[in-house]
Amino acid sequence: MELAERLAKERRGRLAAERLLEQKSRELHAANEKLALHARALSDQIVEQRQVVRSALSEAEALKGQNLRFLTDLERAHTAAVMAERRLWDSINTIRDGFAVFDSSNRLVAANRAYLAVFESEAIPPGTEYAEILDTVAESGLVDIGEHTVESWRDHMLARWEDDPIPPIVLQFSSGLWVRLVDRRARDGDMVSLAVDITEQMRIWAAIEAIPDGFVLFDREDRLMVCNQHYRALYSESAPAMVPGASFEAILRYGLEHGQYPEAIGREDDWIEERLSLRESASVDFEQAIAGGRWLRVIDKETPDGGRVGLRVDITRAREQQDALEHARETAEAAVRAKSAFLANMSHEIRTPMNGVVGMAELLCDTPLNDEQRLFADTIRSSGEALLVIINDILDYSKIEAERLTLHPEPFDLERVIHEVAMLLQPRAQAKGIDLMIDYDMFLPTRFVGDPGRLRQVLTNLAGNAVKFTEKGHVLIRVVGLEAVPGAQQLHITVEDTGIGIAAENLDHIFGEFNQVETAANRKFEGTGLGLAISRRLVEHMGGAVWVDSEPGRGSCFGFRLSLPVAESGEDHPASVSLKRALVVDDQFINRTILERQLATCGMQSALCRSAAEALSLLEQDRDFDAILVDEDMPEMGGLAFVEHARAAGVTTPVLLLSANPVQAREQDRDGHISGFLQTPILRADLYRRLQALAPLPAAPPPAPTGRRLMRVLAAEDNRTNQLVFRKMVRDLAIELIFADNGREAVELFQSFKPDLVFMDISMPEMDGRDAARAIRRLEGDQRHVPIIALTAHAMEGDEQSILAAGIDRYLTKPLRRTAICEVLARYAPEDTLPARTDLPESGAA
Ligand code: ADP
């Protein structure tokens, strides 16, 4: 048993082990299977992973390359950034304005050169505290800290940085620099500080402040931009409203409420409207009354950008002066008027007795007198005349001064006026042995519209001076003209002499009042020194101008320019004369030339000789002349002697003698060799008449003098002396004269005596000359018009007009002159009367 059992047991054990082995081997197999599967999967994975690793590796490789590039880029970028920053600072350094950055604890980070220069320190190192910088500049006196101490200024400046926003501040540096500091705190706490150089602006501003007047500038919206202190001071009531940005209207209204504009009181709304409407115009310039009794001149102008710039000038003083002047002027004018009236009255009063003095002296000179008596009488006469000239000058001058001188334009003959002036001066010229000549442009009309009286006055003064200041040689009055506009001539009238002349430094002076040249050569001449002053004012009054050219010792030439309308010609020069050829004998070149031209215009040829001897020898060969014109006054052989010689040599050609004193010449021509006497200077019309008279008689002979009657003349004059003077002056004239003692009697005599001409004194008792003239005109109705000639003492303007208004034709001023009376008689003589003057050949007859 035991064994079996053991064997059985062993067998059972073996079998169990065999079964377990089998199971285990199955399990192993399965595990092997699984393992194989795993291994496969694993190897797959490994392959896969290897793949991944490989691609990762190549990626890493690529990345590494990229990384390398990136690194170089970064490096480059860094260098560029550094460069850019340097550039930026370089640029910032070139800015004229200062620029600085401080960190949040107010330490300097960086600043440009301009900023450092402002603080006059090239070397403020970064990190320096702002306070330290401030202390340095304040202590060194670089900046003007005004009233502040260094500490208080520094604190003030630091406190500024605490404000938000930080107000700009202007600093003035001792270098003359002006800087505006503009500071801003950045978000990160940094402080950016700008120091703007405003020196230029400040200069302009200082200049604007320095203007002594108010200056203001408004922008295009009419808002105040700037104004200077003067502007505020002038409008002191409005000043509080003058803040930059305030509108013009607001400032205006503020001023209005505060009494700035006294002129607006009571009409404020209208005033504002007016003032604002002025704002519309591009520029204004007016005077304005402001508070405090002051006056401003307001000048506003639009600026190119649509704003408005204004100046206010305080003209209070000027206004006061102007007012004072105005007042003084009124007073002076009143005084001048009083003076003129006084002078007019005085002249009237002086003239009336002077009439007696001069007139009687003139008559006295015509009576037989011994030499001494003649000297006395002459002296009385010439002194009286000189006195009258002075009175006339003073009166004229005061009239011009009082601006009471009016011109009386009328048609007149300029050549005749010049001739009359020359005739008046002829005796004086002749006495001194001076030739007085007229050269009137041949192609110039003679009749113009102007004031002949005033022109005569100017000419008399200029020509009178020329004669006065010339001892030998000639005086030549020359007239030329240019047709400036159709129907008017620009006349140039010159008076040339060969006298003492005037030094250049005196040329202006002599046109002043009472001015004369004070030299030894000049002192012996009398005069008031008013003549040229009056002449100039007269010519200017007529719209012309006067000038003078002179050389001491050689002569002077006074001239004036005047534009006058040409009058419808009355009597023009005769078309032509039937004579063909004339011989002209004159020692004066100018006279020969003038005569030659005058003869040429009426179709005559002329041969010119400069002396009697030359003419006589010419006549030996050539006698084919229709007329001989010979000057009476020539050296060696005069005109009269020449004629004697010529006649003796058998020359029968008619002779016209050119003489300064034809009456005397006629007396000397005892044998009657001379066919006609021509008064020099020659009036063209006279010359033509004489030449025509030499021509063979026309078919209808002039009416024979027989059957003519005497001219009837009525003279109304209350003053017995004047009656006597008048009677004596006309005693050898062929007229019938009757006197009336007053106006009433004149009117009566007018009806009974039936005069051809009336001389009428103006101031007479009972009925004055004006009333009498009016009464006569009423009596005449539209019947024939008898000329009435007023006799006045130099009257004032108003009188003159009232005289002419009374129906008077002309007036003569006292003292009366024989020549003036004769001229009037000749002019108004009716055709059926005998010529009044028997001592002169009647014009037109030989
Ligand atoms: P009056 O002749 O009365 O002195 P005017 O005013 O006519 O006054 O002249 C002023 C001055 O001018 C004269 O005194 C003289 O000195 C100078 N004068 C005027 N005309 C001439 C002239 N033709 N030649 C030289 N001097 C002259």
mmCIF file of N, CA, C and O and ligand atoms in Angstrom, residues 461 465-466 468-469 497 500-502 510 515-517 522 526-533 556 558, ligand 1:
data_model
loop_
_atom_site.group_PDB
_atom_site.id
_atom_site.type_symbol
_atom_site.label_atom_id
_atom_site.label_comp_id
_atom_site.label_asym_id
_atom_site.label_seq_id
_atom_site.Cartn_x
_atom_site.Cartn_y
_atom_site.Cartn_z
ATOM 1 N N ASN A 461 2.490 196.694 -63.835
ATOM 2 C CA ASN A 461 3.487 196.461 -62.794
ATOM 3 C C ASN A 461 4.776 195.886 -63.377
ATOM 4 O O ASN A 461 5.865 196.383 -63.131
ATOM 5 N N ASN A 465 8.051 198.084 -63.713
ATOM 6 C CA ASN A 465 9.293 197.706 -63.042
ATOM 7 C C ASN A 465 10.435 197.645 -64.050
ATOM 8 O O ASN A 465 11.541 198.117 -63.784
ATOM 9 N N ALA A 466 10.149 197.030 -65.198
ATOM 10 C CA ALA A 466 11.199 196.865 -66.207
ATOM 11 C C ALA A 466 11.754 198.235 -66.601
ATOM 12 O O ALA A 466 12.966 198.420 -66.680
ATOM 13 N N LYS A 468 11.495 200.953 -64.825
ATOM 14 C CA LYS A 468 12.081 201.577 -63.635
ATOM 15 C C LYS A 468 13.504 201.092 -63.398
ATOM 16 O O LYS A 468 14.397 201.865 -63.058
ATOM 17 N N PHE A 469 13.709 199.769 -63.571
ATOM 18 C CA PHE A 469 15.015 199.210 -63.214
ATOM 19 C C PHE A 469 15.970 199.081 -64.415
ATOM 20 O O PHE A 469 16.914 198.309 -64.376
ATOM 21 N N ASP A 497 13.811 192.908 -69.855
ATOM 22 C CA ASP A 497 14.520 194.189 -69.828
ATOM 23 C C ASP A 497 16.020 193.976 -69.814
ATOM 24 O O ASP A 497 16.501 192.857 -69.648
ATOM 25 N N ILE A 500 19.071 196.344 -64.291
ATOM 26 C CA ILE A 500 20.062 195.978 -63.275
ATOM 27 C C ILE A 500 20.015 194.497 -62.904
ATOM 28 O O ILE A 500 20.966 193.964 -62.371
ATOM 29 N N GLY A 501 18.894 193.838 -63.177
ATOM 30 C CA GLY A 501 18.803 192.407 -62.868
ATOM 31 C C GLY A 501 18.620 192.148 -61.381
ATOM 32 O O GLY A 501 18.659 193.073 -60.557
ATOM 33 N N ILE A 502 18.427 190.889 -61.054
ATOM 34 C CA ILE A 502 18.160 190.500 -59.661
ATOM 35 C C ILE A 502 19.028 189.283 -59.350
ATOM 36 O O ILE A 502 19.084 188.344 -60.145
ATOM 37 N N ILE A 510 11.386 188.662 -53.887
ATOM 38 C CA ILE A 510 10.709 189.851 -54.424
ATOM 39 C C ILE A 510 9.214 189.674 -54.629
ATOM 40 O O ILE A 510 8.491 190.645 -54.738
ATOM 41 N N ASN A 515 8.413 193.445 -50.165
ATOM 42 C CA ASN A 515 9.797 193.012 -50.312
ATOM 43 C C ASN A 515 10.464 193.679 -51.501
ATOM 44 O O ASN A 515 9.946 193.670 -52.605
ATOM 45 N N GLN A 516 11.626 194.214 -51.238
ATOM 46 C CA GLN A 516 12.412 194.815 -52.296
ATOM 47 C C GLN A 516 13.835 194.328 -52.138
ATOM 48 O O GLN A 516 14.249 193.898 -51.075
ATOM 49 N N VAL A 517 14.566 194.401 -53.223
ATOM 50 C CA VAL A 517 15.968 194.000 -53.145
ATOM 51 C C VAL A 517 16.726 195.144 -52.478
ATOM 52 O O VAL A 517 16.630 196.292 -52.898
ATOM 53 N N ASN A 522 19.773 199.207 -56.054
ATOM 54 C CA ASN A 522 18.318 199.200 -56.041
ATOM 55 C C ASN A 522 17.721 200.340 -55.223
ATOM 56 O O ASN A 522 16.595 200.757 -55.439
ATOM 57 N N GLU A 526 12.088 204.078 -56.032
ATOM 58 C CA GLU A 526 11.036 204.075 -55.034
ATOM 59 C C GLU A 526 10.024 202.973 -55.347
ATOM 60 O O GLU A 526 10.065 202.340 -56.398
ATOM 61 N N GLY A 527 9.121 202.749 -54.426
ATOM 62 C CA GLY A 527 8.107 201.707 -54.619
ATOM 63 C C GLY A 527 7.712 201.144 -53.275
ATOM 64 O O GLY A 527 8.385 201.387 -52.275
ATOM 65 N N THR A 528 6.612 200.410 -53.285
ATOM 66 C CA THR A 528 6.127 199.858 -52.021
ATOM 67 C C THR A 528 6.577 198.423 -51.824
ATOM 68 O O THR A 528 6.481 197.880 -50.733
ATOM 69 N N GLY A 529 6.994 197.765 -52.909
ATOM 70 C CA GLY A 529 7.327 196.349 -52.796
ATOM 71 C C GLY A 529 6.081 195.487 -52.779
ATOM 72 O O GLY A 529 6.136 194.310 -52.441
ATOM 73 N N LEU A 530 4.966 196.069 -53.153
ATOM 74 C CA LEU A 530 3.713 195.292 -53.162
ATOM 75 C C LEU A 530 3.344 194.823 -54.563
ATOM 76 O O LEU A 530 2.587 193.884 -54.739
ATOM 77 N N GLY A 531 3.884 195.516 -55.553
ATOM 78 C CA GLY A 531 3.456 195.287 -56.941
ATOM 79 C C GLY A 531 3.535 193.833 -57.363
ATOM 80 O O GLY A 531 2.558 193.273 -57.865
ATOM 81 N N LEU A 532 4.685 193.213 -57.160
ATOM 82 C CA LEU A 532 4.841 191.833 -57.618
ATOM 83 C C LEU A 532 3.970 190.887 -56.803
ATOM 84 O O LEU A 532 3.425 189.930 -57.345
ATOM 85 N N ALA A 533 3.853 191.173 -55.505
ATOM 86 C CA ALA A 533 3.001 190.320 -54.668
ATOM 87 C C ALA A 533 1.573 190.363 -55.216
ATOM 88 O O ALA A 533 0.923 189.329 -55.362
ATOM 89 N N SER A 556 16.373 191.327 -66.664
ATOM 90 C CA SER A 556 15.426 190.387 -66.078
ATOM 91 C C SER A 556 14.377 190.039 -67.108
ATOM 92 O O SER A 556 14.156 190.784 -68.063
ATOM 93 N N PHE A 558 10.464 188.826 -66.621
ATOM 94 C CA PHE A 558 9.310 188.397 -65.828
ATOM 95 C C PHE A 558 8.273 187.869 -66.801
ATOM 96 O O PHE A 558 8.090 188.441 -67.874
HETATM 97 P P1 ADP B 1 8.262 197.936 -56.041
HETATM 98 O O1 ADP B 1 8.603 198.011 -57.481
HETATM 99 O O2 ADP B 1 7.134 198.809 -55.665
HETATM 100 O O3 ADP B 1 9.441 198.042 -55.146
HETATM 101 P P2 ADP B 1 7.555 195.221 -56.665
HETATM 102 O O4 ADP B 1 6.882 194.186 -55.842
HETATM 103 O O5 ADP B 1 6.954 195.534 -57.961
HETATM 104 O O6 ADP B 1 7.680 196.483 -55.744
HETATM 105 O O7 ADP B 1 9.034 194.756 -56.868
HETATM 106 C C1 ADP B 1 9.774 194.268 -55.772
HETATM 107 C C2 ADP B 1 11.241 194.370 -56.005
HETATM 108 O O8 ADP B 1 11.646 193.471 -57.021
HETATM 109 C C3 ADP B 1 11.713 195.701 -56.500
HETATM 110 O O9 ADP B 1 11.874 196.611 -55.443
HETATM 111 C C4 ADP B 1 13.052 195.333 -57.123
HETATM 112 O O10 ADP B 1 14.016 195.175 -56.130
HETATM 113 C C5 ADP B 1 12.776 193.969 -57.722
HETATM 114 N N1 ADP B 1 12.419 194.055 -59.165
HETATM 115 C C6 ADP B 1 11.189 193.976 -59.701
HETATM 116 N N2 ADP B 1 11.238 194.040 -61.049
HETATM 117 C C7 ADP B 1 12.525 194.188 -61.375
HETATM 118 C C8 ADP B 1 13.236 194.309 -62.632
HETATM 119 N N3 ADP B 1 12.591 194.310 -63.823
HETATM 120 N N4 ADP B 1 14.575 194.448 -62.582
HETATM 121 C C9 ADP B 1 15.216 194.448 -61.400
HETATM 122 N N5 ADP B 1 14.620 194.329 -60.189
HETATM 123 C C10 ADP B 1 13.287 194.203 -60.169
#
